[in-house]
Coordinates of C-alpha atoms and ligand atoms in Angstrom, one line a residue:
M969 CA 0.0 0.0 0.0
L970 CA 1.2 3.5 -0.7
T971 CA 1.2 5.3 2.7
F972 CA -0.2 8.9 2.5
S973 CA -0.8 9.9 6.1
A974 CA -0.1 12.5 8.8
Q975 CA 3.5 11.1 8.9
T976 CA 3.8 11.6 5.1
R977 CA 2.6 15.1 5.6
A978 CA 5.1 15.8 8.4
A979 CA 8.0 14.5 6.2
S980 CA 6.8 16.6 3.2
L981 CA 6.6 19.8 5.3
A982 CA 10.1 19.2 6.6
R983 CA 11.4 18.7 3.0
M984 CA 9.5 21.8 1.8
A985 CA 11.2 24.0 4.5
E986 CA 14.7 22.7 3.5
D987 CA 14.7 22.0 -0.3
A988 CA 14.3 24.3 -3.3
F989 CA 11.7 23.0 -5.9
D990 CA 11.2 23.4 -9.6
V991 CA 7.5 23.9 -9.0
L992 CA 5.4 24.9 -6.0
V993 CA 1.7 24.4 -6.5
I994 CA -0.8 26.3 -4.4
G995 CA -4.2 24.6 -4.1
G996 CA -5.1 20.9 -3.6
G997 CA -8.2 20.8 -5.7
I998 CA -8.4 18.6 -8.8
T999 CA -6.5 21.3 -10.8
G1000 CA -3.6 21.6 -8.4
A1001 CA -3.4 17.8 -7.8
G1002 CA -3.4 17.2 -11.6
I1003 CA -0.6 19.7 -12.1
A1004 CA 1.5 18.2 -9.3
L1005 CA 1.1 14.8 -11.0
D1006 CA 1.9 16.0 -14.5
A1007 CA 5.0 17.9 -13.4
A1008 CA 6.3 15.2 -11.1
A1009 CA 5.8 12.5 -13.7
R1010 CA 7.9 14.6 -16.1
G1011 CA 10.7 14.6 -13.6
L1012 CA 10.3 18.0 -12.0
S1013 CA 10.7 18.4 -8.2
V1014 CA 7.3 19.5 -7.0
A1015 CA 5.7 20.7 -3.7
L1016 CA 2.0 21.3 -3.2
V1017 CA 0.2 23.0 -0.3
E1018 CA -3.5 23.2 0.4
K1019 CA -4.9 25.6 3.0
D1020 CA -7.7 23.3 4.1
D1021 CA -8.1 19.7 2.8
F1022 CA -7.7 18.1 -0.6
A1023 CA -11.0 18.8 -2.5
A1024 CA -12.3 21.0 0.3
G1025 CA -13.1 23.7 -2.3
T1026 CA -15.1 23.2 -5.5
S1027 CA -13.5 19.8 -6.3
G1028 CA -15.5 18.2 -3.5
R1029 CA -18.7 20.0 -4.2
S1030 CA -19.5 19.3 -7.9
S1031 CA -22.2 17.3 -9.6
R1032 CA -19.8 14.4 -9.5
L1033 CA -20.1 13.8 -13.3
V1034 CA -17.3 13.2 -15.7
H1035 CA -19.2 14.4 -18.8
G1036 CA -18.9 16.0 -22.2
G1037 CA -21.3 18.8 -21.3
L1038 CA -24.1 18.0 -23.7
R1039 CA -25.6 21.4 -23.1
Y1040 CA -22.5 23.3 -24.3
L1041 CA -23.5 22.0 -27.8
E1042 CA -26.4 24.5 -27.7
H1043 CA -23.8 27.3 -27.3
G1044 CA -21.8 25.9 -30.2
E1045 CA -18.7 25.1 -28.0
L1046 CA -17.7 22.1 -30.0
G1047 CA -14.1 22.3 -29.0
L1048 CA -14.9 22.2 -25.3
V1049 CA -17.3 19.3 -25.8
R1050 CA -14.8 17.4 -27.9
E1051 CA -12.1 17.9 -25.3
S1052 CA -14.4 16.9 -22.4
L1053 CA -15.5 13.7 -24.2
R1054 CA -11.9 12.8 -24.9
E1055 CA -11.0 13.3 -21.3
R1056 CA -14.0 11.4 -20.1
G1057 CA -12.8 8.4 -22.2
T1058 CA -9.2 8.8 -20.8
L1059 CA -10.3 9.0 -17.2
Y1060 CA -12.6 5.9 -17.7
R1061 CA -9.5 4.1 -18.9
L1062 CA -7.1 5.4 -16.1
A1063 CA -9.5 5.0 -13.2
P1064 CA -12.3 2.5 -14.2
H1065 CA -13.1 1.9 -10.5
L1066 CA -13.7 5.6 -9.8
V1067 CA -15.1 6.9 -13.1
R1068 CA -18.0 4.7 -14.1
P1069 CA -20.7 4.9 -16.8
V1070 CA -24.1 5.9 -15.6
P1071 CA -27.2 5.7 -17.8
M1072 CA -28.9 9.1 -18.2
Y1073 CA -32.4 9.7 -19.4
M1074 CA -34.0 12.7 -21.1
L1075 CA -37.8 12.3 -20.9
A1076 CA -40.1 13.5 -23.6
D1077 CA -43.4 12.1 -24.8
D1078 CA -43.7 14.1 -28.0
L1079 CA -41.8 13.0 -31.1
R1080 CA -40.4 16.5 -31.9
H1081 CA -38.5 16.7 -28.6
R1082 CA -37.2 13.2 -28.8
A1083 CA -36.0 13.8 -32.4
T1084 CA -34.2 17.0 -31.2
Y1085 CA -32.5 15.1 -28.3
R1086 CA -31.5 12.3 -30.6
A1087 CA -30.0 14.6 -33.2
G1088 CA -28.0 16.4 -30.5
L1089 CA -26.8 13.0 -29.1
T1090 CA -25.7 11.8 -32.5
V1091 CA -23.4 14.8 -32.8
Y1092 CA -22.3 14.4 -29.2
E1093 CA -21.3 10.7 -29.8
A1094 CA -19.6 11.6 -33.1
L1095 CA -17.5 14.2 -31.2
A1096 CA -16.4 11.5 -28.8
A1097 CA -14.4 10.1 -31.8
G1098 CA -14.0 6.5 -31.0
R1099 CA -14.0 7.0 -27.2
N1100 CA -17.7 6.8 -26.7
I1101 CA -18.8 4.9 -23.7
G1102 CA -22.2 3.8 -25.0
Y1103 CA -24.7 4.8 -27.7
H1104 CA -28.0 6.5 -27.1
Q1105 CA -31.3 4.7 -27.6
A1106 CA -35.0 5.6 -27.7
A1107 CA -36.7 4.3 -24.5
S1108 CA -40.3 3.1 -24.4
A1109 CA -42.6 4.1 -21.5
D1110 CA -42.1 0.6 -20.1
Q1111 CA -38.3 0.9 -20.2
V1112 CA -38.4 4.3 -18.6
A1113 CA -40.7 3.0 -15.8
A1114 CA -38.4 0.1 -15.2
A1115 CA -35.4 2.4 -14.9
I1116 CA -37.2 5.1 -12.9
P1117 CA -39.8 3.3 -10.8
G1118 CA -40.7 6.4 -8.8
L1119 CA -41.8 8.4 -11.8
G1120 CA -45.2 10.0 -11.3
G1121 CA -46.6 9.4 -14.8
R1122 CA -45.8 7.3 -18.0
T1123 CA -43.6 8.8 -20.5
R1124 CA -41.1 7.9 -23.2
G1125 CA -37.6 9.2 -23.5
V1126 CA -34.0 8.8 -24.7
R1127 CA -31.2 7.1 -22.8
Y1128 CA -27.6 8.0 -23.2
F1129 CA -24.4 7.6 -21.1
E1130 CA -22.2 9.8 -19.0
C1131 CA -19.7 8.9 -16.3
Q1132 CA -20.2 9.4 -12.5
T1133 CA -17.3 9.7 -10.1
D1134 CA -16.7 10.7 -6.5
D1135 CA -15.0 14.0 -7.0
A1136 CA -13.2 14.2 -3.7
R1137 CA -11.9 10.7 -4.0
L1138 CA -10.7 11.3 -7.5
T1139 CA -8.9 14.4 -6.3
I1140 CA -7.2 12.5 -3.5
E1141 CA -6.3 9.6 -5.8
V1142 CA -4.6 12.1 -8.2
A1143 CA -2.8 13.6 -5.2
R1144 CA -1.6 10.2 -4.0
T1145 CA -0.4 9.3 -7.5
A1146 CA 1.6 12.6 -7.6
H1147 CA 3.1 11.6 -4.3
A1148 CA 4.0 8.2 -5.8
Y1149 CA 5.9 10.2 -8.5
G1150 CA 7.9 12.0 -5.8
A1151 CA 5.8 15.2 -5.2
Q1152 CA 5.7 16.5 -1.7
L1153 CA 2.2 17.3 -0.7
A1154 CA 0.6 18.8 2.5
N1155 CA -3.0 19.6 3.3
H1156 CA -3.9 22.2 6.0
A1157 CA -1.0 24.4 4.9
R1158 CA -1.9 27.9 3.8
V1159 CA 0.1 30.3 1.6
T1160 CA 0.0 33.7 3.2
A1161 CA 2.5 35.6 1.0
L1162 CA 4.5 35.2 -2.2
L1163 CA 8.3 35.7 -2.1
G1164 CA 10.8 37.4 -4.4
A1165 CA 11.4 40.8 -5.9
G1166 CA 10.7 41.1 -9.6
R1167 CA 10.3 37.3 -10.1
V1168 CA 8.2 35.2 -7.7
T1169 CA 10.6 32.7 -6.1
G1170 CA 8.4 30.9 -3.6
A1171 CA 5.8 31.4 -0.9
A1172 CA 5.4 31.8 2.9
V1173 CA 3.3 29.0 4.3
T1174 CA 1.6 28.5 7.6
D1175 CA 0.9 25.0 9.0
E1176 CA -2.8 25.4 9.9
L1177 CA -2.6 22.7 12.5
T1178 CA 0.4 24.0 14.5
G1179 CA 0.6 27.7 13.5
E1180 CA 4.2 27.1 12.4
R1181 CA 5.4 29.4 9.6
F1182 CA 8.1 28.6 6.9
E1183 CA 9.1 29.5 3.4
V1184 CA 9.1 27.3 0.3
R1185 CA 11.5 28.2 -2.5
A1186 CA 10.6 27.3 -6.1
T1187 CA 11.7 28.4 -9.6
V1188 CA 8.0 28.5 -10.6
V1189 CA 4.9 29.0 -8.4
V1190 CA 1.5 27.8 -9.7
N1191 CA -1.6 29.4 -8.4
A1192 CA -4.3 26.7 -8.8
T1193 CA -6.7 28.0 -6.1
G1194 CA -10.0 28.1 -8.0
V1195 CA -12.3 30.8 -6.7
W1196 CA -9.5 32.1 -4.5
A1197 CA -7.2 32.7 -7.5
A1198 CA -7.7 36.4 -7.6
E1199 CA -6.9 36.7 -3.9
V1200 CA -3.7 34.6 -4.2
A1201 CA -2.6 36.4 -7.4
A1202 CA -3.0 39.7 -5.6
L1203 CA -0.3 38.6 -3.1
A1204 CA 2.2 39.0 -5.9
G1205 CA 1.8 42.7 -5.8
R1206 CA 2.0 42.9 -2.0
A1207 CA 5.4 41.1 -1.4
A1208 CA 8.0 43.3 0.3
G1209 CA 10.1 45.1 -2.3
A1210 CA 8.2 43.2 -5.0
G1211 CA 8.7 45.9 -7.6
R1212 CA 5.8 44.5 -9.6
A1213 CA 2.0 44.6 -9.9
G1214 CA -0.2 41.7 -8.9
T1215 CA -1.9 39.8 -11.7
E1216 CA -5.3 41.1 -12.7
V1217 CA -7.4 38.0 -12.5
S1218 CA -11.1 38.6 -12.9
L1219 CA -13.5 35.9 -11.6
S1220 CA -17.3 35.8 -11.4
P1221 CA -18.0 33.0 -8.9
S1222 CA -21.3 31.2 -9.4
K1223 CA -22.9 29.1 -6.7
G1224 CA -24.2 25.6 -7.4
V1225 CA -26.3 23.7 -4.9
H1226 CA -27.2 20.0 -4.6
L1227 CA -29.8 18.3 -2.4
V1228 CA -29.6 14.7 -1.2
F1229 CA -32.9 12.8 -0.7
A1230 CA -33.6 10.1 1.9
P1231 CA -33.7 6.4 0.6
G1232 CA -37.0 5.7 -1.1
A1233 CA -38.0 9.4 -1.6
V1234 CA -36.8 9.6 -5.2
R1235 CA -36.9 6.1 -6.6
T1236 CA -34.6 5.8 -9.6
T1237 CA -31.8 3.4 -10.8
A1238 CA -30.7 5.8 -13.5
A1239 CA -29.7 9.4 -13.7
M1240 CA -31.9 11.9 -15.6
V1241 CA -32.0 15.5 -16.8
A1242 CA -35.0 17.3 -15.5
P1243 CA -36.3 20.8 -16.6
A1244 CA -36.4 23.4 -13.8
A1245 CA -38.7 26.3 -13.3
D1246 CA -36.6 28.7 -15.4
G1247 CA -36.0 26.4 -18.4
R1248 CA -32.5 25.3 -17.2
F1249 CA -31.9 21.6 -16.5
V1250 CA -31.2 19.8 -13.2
F1251 CA -29.4 16.5 -12.9
I1252 CA -31.1 13.8 -10.7
V1253 CA -28.5 11.2 -9.9
P1254 CA -28.5 7.9 -7.9
W1255 CA -25.8 7.8 -5.2
E1256 CA -25.5 4.4 -3.4
D1257 CA -28.9 4.2 -1.5
R1258 CA -29.6 7.9 -1.9
V1259 CA -30.4 10.2 -4.8
Y1260 CA -29.0 13.7 -5.2
A1261 CA -30.3 16.5 -7.5
G1262 CA -28.7 19.8 -8.7
T1263 CA -27.6 22.2 -9.5
T1264 CA -28.4 25.9 -9.3
D1265 CA -26.3 28.5 -11.1
T1266 CA -26.4 32.0 -9.4
P1267 CA -23.9 34.8 -9.1
Y1268 CA -22.2 34.7 -5.7
D1269 CA -20.2 37.3 -3.7
G1270 CA -20.3 36.0 -0.1
D1271 CA -17.7 34.0 2.0
L1272 CA -15.8 31.8 -0.5
S1273 CA -15.2 29.1 2.1
Q1274 CA -18.8 28.5 3.3
P1275 CA -21.3 29.1 0.6
E1276 CA -24.8 28.4 2.1
V1277 CA -27.8 26.5 0.8
T1278 CA -30.7 28.9 1.0
D1279 CA -34.5 28.3 0.9
A1280 CA -34.5 29.7 -2.6
D1281 CA -31.9 27.1 -3.7
R1282 CA -34.0 24.3 -2.2
D1283 CA -37.2 25.5 -3.9
Y1284 CA -35.5 25.8 -7.2
I1285 CA -34.2 22.2 -7.2
L1286 CA -37.5 20.9 -5.8
S1287 CA -39.2 22.7 -8.7
A1288 CA -37.5 20.2 -11.0
V1289 CA -37.8 17.1 -8.8
T1290 CA -41.5 17.3 -7.7
P1291 CA -43.2 17.4 -11.1
L1292 CA -41.4 14.0 -11.8
F1293 CA -41.6 12.5 -8.3
P1294 CA -44.9 13.8 -6.8
G1295 CA -45.0 14.0 -3.0
V1296 CA -41.3 14.7 -2.5
T1297 CA -40.9 17.6 -0.1
R1298 CA -38.2 19.5 1.8
R1299 CA -38.7 17.0 4.6
D1300 CA -37.1 14.3 2.4
V1301 CA -33.9 16.2 2.1
V1302 CA -31.2 14.6 4.3
A1303 CA -28.1 16.5 3.2
S1304 CA -26.9 19.2 0.8
W1305 CA -23.8 20.9 -0.5
A1306 CA -23.0 24.1 -2.2
G1307 CA -19.9 24.7 -4.5
L1308 CA -18.6 27.7 -6.3
R1309 CA -17.6 27.7 -10.0
P1310 CA -14.5 29.7 -10.7
L1311 CA -15.9 31.2 -13.9
L1312 CA -13.9 33.7 -15.9
G1313 CA -15.1 37.1 -17.0
G1314 CA -17.8 39.3 -15.7
G1315 CA -21.0 41.0 -16.7
A1316 CA -22.7 38.2 -18.4
K1317 CA -25.2 35.8 -16.8
T1318 CA -23.1 33.2 -15.0
A1319 CA -24.8 30.3 -16.9
D1320 CA -23.5 31.9 -20.2
L1321 CA -19.9 32.3 -19.1
S1322 CA -17.4 29.9 -20.6
R1323 CA -16.2 26.8 -18.7
K1324 CA -12.9 27.0 -20.6
H1325 CA -9.7 27.4 -18.6
K1326 CA -7.3 30.3 -18.8
I1327 CA -3.6 30.6 -17.9
F1328 CA -2.1 34.0 -16.7
D1329 CA 1.7 34.1 -16.7
E1330 CA 2.4 37.5 -15.0
P1331 CA 4.4 38.4 -13.0
P1332 CA 7.5 36.3 -13.9
G1333 CA 7.7 33.1 -11.9
L1334 CA 3.9 32.9 -11.2
F1335 CA 1.4 31.0 -13.3
T1336 CA -2.3 31.3 -12.4
I1337 CA -4.8 28.8 -13.9
T1338 CA -8.5 29.3 -13.5
G1339 CA -11.8 28.0 -15.0
G1340 CA -12.2 24.6 -16.5
K1341 CA -14.0 21.5 -15.3
L1342 CA -13.4 18.5 -13.1
T1343 CA -13.6 16.4 -16.3
T1344 CA -10.9 18.3 -18.1
Y1345 CA -8.4 18.6 -15.2
R1346 CA -5.8 16.4 -16.9
A1347 CA -5.7 18.4 -20.1
M1348 CA -5.6 21.6 -18.1
A1349 CA -2.6 20.3 -16.2
Q1350 CA -0.8 19.2 -19.3
D1351 CA -1.4 22.7 -20.9
L1352 CA -0.1 24.4 -17.7
V1353 CA 3.0 22.2 -17.3
D1354 CA 3.9 22.6 -21.0
R1355 CA 4.0 26.4 -20.3
V1356 CA 6.0 25.9 -17.1
A1357 CA 8.4 23.6 -18.9
A1358 CA 9.0 26.3 -21.6
D1359 CA 9.7 28.8 -18.8
L1360 CA 12.0 26.4 -17.0
G1361 CA 13.9 25.8 -20.2
G1362 CA 16.0 28.8 -19.5
A1363 CA 16.6 27.4 -16.0
G1364 CA 18.2 24.2 -17.3
A1365 CA 15.2 22.0 -17.4
S1366 CA 14.8 22.1 -21.2
G1367 CA 15.2 18.3 -21.5
L1368 CA 11.7 17.7 -20.2
G1369 CA 9.5 15.4 -22.2
P1370 CA 5.8 15.6 -23.0
S1371 CA 3.1 14.9 -20.5
R1372 CA 2.8 11.3 -19.4
T1373 CA -0.5 11.4 -17.5
S1374 CA -2.6 9.8 -20.3
D1375 CA -0.8 6.6 -19.4
I1376 CA -0.6 6.8 -15.6
P1377 CA -3.3 4.7 -13.9
L1378 CA -5.0 6.3 -10.9
G1379 CA -5.0 3.8 -8.1
L1380 CA -6.0 0.6 -10.0
H1381 CA -3.7 -1.4 -12.3
G1382 CA -5.8 -3.6 -14.6
S1383 CA -9.4 -4.3 -14.9
A1384 CA -12.0 -3.3 -12.3
V1385 CA -14.1 -6.4 -13.1
T1386 CA -11.1 -8.7 -12.4
A1387 CA -10.3 -6.9 -9.2
V1388 CA -13.9 -7.2 -8.0
E1389 CA -13.9 -11.0 -8.8
L1390 CA -10.7 -11.5 -6.8
A1391 CA -12.0 -9.3 -3.9
R1392 CA -15.3 -11.2 -3.8
D1393 CA -13.5 -14.5 -3.0
E1394 CA -11.6 -12.8 -0.2
V1395 CA -14.6 -10.9 1.4
T1396 CA -16.8 -14.0 1.4
R1397 CA -14.0 -15.9 3.1
L1398 CA -14.2 -13.2 5.8
G1399 CA -17.9 -13.8 6.1
L1400 CA -18.8 -10.4 4.6
P1401 CA -21.6 -9.9 2.0
S1402 CA -20.2 -10.2 -1.6
R1403 CA -21.3 -6.6 -2.4
V1404 CA -18.5 -5.4 -0.1
A1405 CA -16.0 -6.5 -2.7
A1406 CA -17.3 -4.0 -5.3
R1407 CA -17.4 -1.3 -2.6
L1408 CA -13.7 -1.8 -1.6
V1409 CA -12.5 -1.9 -5.2
Q1410 CA -14.5 1.2 -6.2
R1411 CA -13.1 3.1 -3.3
Y1412 CA -9.6 1.8 -2.9
G1413 CA -8.5 0.3 -6.3
D1414 CA -5.5 -1.9 -5.8
D1415 CA -5.7 -1.2 -2.0
W1416 CA -8.8 -3.4 -1.6
R1417 CA -6.2 -6.0 -0.6
E1418 CA -5.0 -3.7 2.3
A1419 CA -8.6 -3.3 3.4
V1420 CA -9.1 -7.1 3.4
R1421 CA -5.8 -7.5 5.4
L1422 CA -7.0 -5.0 8.0
I1423 CA -10.4 -6.6 8.4
R1424 CA -8.7 -10.0 8.7
A1425 CA -6.5 -8.7 11.5
D1426 CA -9.5 -6.9 13.2
P1427 CA -12.9 -8.3 12.1
S1428 CA -14.7 -5.3 13.8
L1429 CA -13.4 -3.2 10.9
G1430 CA -15.8 -5.1 8.7
E1431 CA -18.8 -3.7 10.6
P1432 CA -20.5 -0.4 9.6
A1433 CA -18.7 2.7 10.9
V1434 CA -22.1 4.2 11.7
A1435 CA -25.2 2.1 12.3
G1436 CA -27.5 2.0 9.3
L1437 CA -25.0 3.4 6.8
R1438 CA -22.8 1.4 4.4
V1439 CA -19.4 2.8 5.3
L1440 CA -17.2 0.2 7.0
G1441 CA -14.9 0.8 10.0
V1442 CA -11.9 -0.1 7.8
E1443 CA -12.7 3.0 5.6
L1444 CA -12.0 5.2 8.6
A1445 CA -8.7 3.5 9.2
L1446 CA -7.7 3.8 5.5
A1447 CA -8.8 7.5 5.4
R1448 CA -6.0 8.2 7.9
S1449 CA -3.3 5.8 6.7
R1450 CA -3.6 6.1 2.8
E1451 CA -5.5 9.3 2.3
M1452 CA -4.0 11.9 4.6
A1453 CA -7.2 12.6 6.5
L1454 CA -6.3 14.6 9.6
T1455 CA -9.5 16.0 11.0
E1456 CA -13.0 14.5 11.6
E1457 CA -14.3 16.7 8.8
D1458 CA -11.7 15.3 6.4
V1459 CA -13.0 11.8 7.2
L1460 CA -16.7 12.5 7.2
V1461 CA -17.1 15.0 4.4
R1462 CA -14.5 14.0 1.8
R1463 CA -13.0 10.5 2.4
T1464 CA -16.1 8.5 3.4
R1465 CA -18.7 11.0 2.2
L1466 CA -20.8 10.1 5.3
T1467 CA -22.2 13.6 5.3
T1468 CA -23.6 13.0 1.8
R1469 CA -25.8 10.3 3.2
D1470 CA -26.7 12.1 6.4
A1471 CA -25.7 15.7 7.3
S1472 CA -26.0 15.0 11.0
V1473 CA -23.4 12.2 11.2
R1474 CA -20.7 12.4 13.8
L1475 CA -18.0 9.9 14.7
T1476 CA -18.0 8.5 18.3
P1477 CA -14.8 9.4 20.1
S1478 CA -13.6 5.8 19.8
A1479 CA -14.1 5.8 16.0
Ligands
FAD1134 C1 -22.0 23.0 -8.3 C2 -20.9 22.6 -9.3 C3 -21.1 21.5 -10.0 C4 -20.0 21.1 -10.9 N1 -20.2 19.9 -11.5 C5 -19.2 19.5 -12.3 C6 -19.3 18.2 -12.9 O1 -20.3 17.4 -12.7 N2 -18.4 17.8 -13.8 C7 -17.3 18.6 -14.0 O2 -16.5 18.2 -14.9 N3 -17.1 19.8 -13.4 C8 -18.0 20.2 -12.6 N4 -17.9 21.4 -11.9 C9 -16.7 22.2 -12.1 C10 -15.5 21.6 -11.2 O3 -16.0 21.2 -10.0 C11 -14.4 22.7 -11.0 O4 -14.1 23.2 -12.3 C12 -13.2 22.2 -10.3 O5 -13.5 21.4 -9.2 C13 -12.3 23.3 -9.9 O6 -11.2 22.7 -9.3 P1 -10.0 23.6 -8.8 O7 -8.9 22.7 -8.3 O8 -9.6 24.6 -9.9 O9 -10.6 24.5 -7.6 P2 -10.8 24.0 -6.1 O10 -11.3 22.6 -6.0 O11 -11.7 25.1 -5.4 O12 -9.4 24.0 -5.5 C14 -8.7 25.2 -5.1 C15 -8.0 24.9 -3.8 O13 -7.1 26.0 -3.4 C16 -7.1 26.1 -2.0 N5 -6.6 27.4 -1.6 C17 -7.1 28.6 -1.8 N6 -6.3 29.5 -1.3 C18 -5.2 28.9 -0.8 C19 -4.0 29.4 -0.1 N7 -3.8 30.7 0.1 N8 -3.1 28.5 0.2 C20 -3.3 27.1 -0.1 N9 -4.4 26.7 -0.7 C21 -5.3 27.5 -1.0 C22 -8.6 25.9 -1.6 O14 -8.7 25.5 -0.3 C23 -9.0 24.8 -2.6 O15 -9.0 23.5 -2.1 C24 -18.9 21.8 -11.0 C25 -18.7 23.0 -10.3 C26 -19.7 23.4 -9.4 C27 -19.6 24.6 -8.5

């Protein structure tokens, strides 16, 4: 097993304070983690610091879909759709346990709408250019009813495929893989200042757990802080004797909310796209024994760390859910989350702003990357590290090769089906239900073996961590030993996602 724990973090922080790095990445969301992996795999020395926890920002608060963005076709953004579909195919290949196909329905009883959907999907699948994960089909009313048993009426529709993931776990898996390639990473470590006069040469960092302060020196600093990018870029202008202006990064954060419904409230085995009150669409997606729905898209100018879910957000999402699933009310909502999109530009309605990424390379030594999607993080990282490599060329790193990440597996080597078959033999030998095998492989990839080893040594770890929920005790142990979870919130919100199932969950002191 690859250890990635509090001890790993302590060793990384010590190295950061002593060594000089080619690249310091600020931000441990999917963008920063992806950049750390790309750079480390090309042979650069890399450090990454995250002020809170990996995926504590937007990367743990998304719709959890790895998708081509069908609706961007409407805006004619063919390049973005093509790139997203290509990346969806690549991630499905690199992490088949974490990025899995999910059937998605668009419902329409009239022929004209179905024909429009099918025409759009034909273009969509063509843009996937050989990396499609399944072709769309017309669905009869009986087929729709079988897939979505809770639906209030009978209707026909069209079924196509996207991929679903666990965004926080994907981020952590990319961070772990970067560590395997030699990157030094630490969560709960905040950048408070940028160093250097003229060129940026590093950052001052505070360990948020101890209050200790130290400096990290690097030839290039990458600002991958999502909705905080403007704040961090502005530090460049504030450094003592900087002799330079900060980068002008203009972001228009947009809030997106999801609601989670209690088991049985919204009965569906498939995901679907549902029209909301204002003509936008909301995804309704099964998640283990729950279903979540979202998202909203509204301009946001409040506290970036704690975007709140308001009554208006709840009403908006329910306006899309209740016409399909009559009888669902606010009382069925057991959890929720709100995330902020780091959208570029200003002035336009947020839903119209581009999801493309942008790289700023001023002042010298600082690269700021903003925008993009979870789905396209790998391509964004490749683009950024290509730019960094060109910059480092002058600093003696011109021998760097191209990105290698399209061939680096993320936590599972080989087929997920084979891994589940092997795991099933082991878990049934331990007296556990065979479905535990799929759960362990989907969450831990190759490390399902370590989970089995721990349960064998202490059978109580095969029991649920919280009565009535599916998370096992072993998952709490692995969160700390292989996923650098340091606080209870790290464990509950992002590693085990217990709070996705029930917002009120707390661990007992002994857990
Ligand atoms: C509601 C919603 C739904 C979405 N759904 C999807 C989807 O289904 N599919 C998809 O492809 N995309 C989706 N997206 C987009 C996607 O989630 C984002 O593009 C992506 O997660 C952004 O990642 P990031 O790493 O750039 O930012 P973040 O994940 O926000 O990471 C930035 C990190 O920087 C850290 N940081 C900030 N300041 C400092 C500092 N001073 N020192 C150290 N660290 C610092 C923060 O704590 C944070 O963890 C969605 C977005 C939203 C809001």
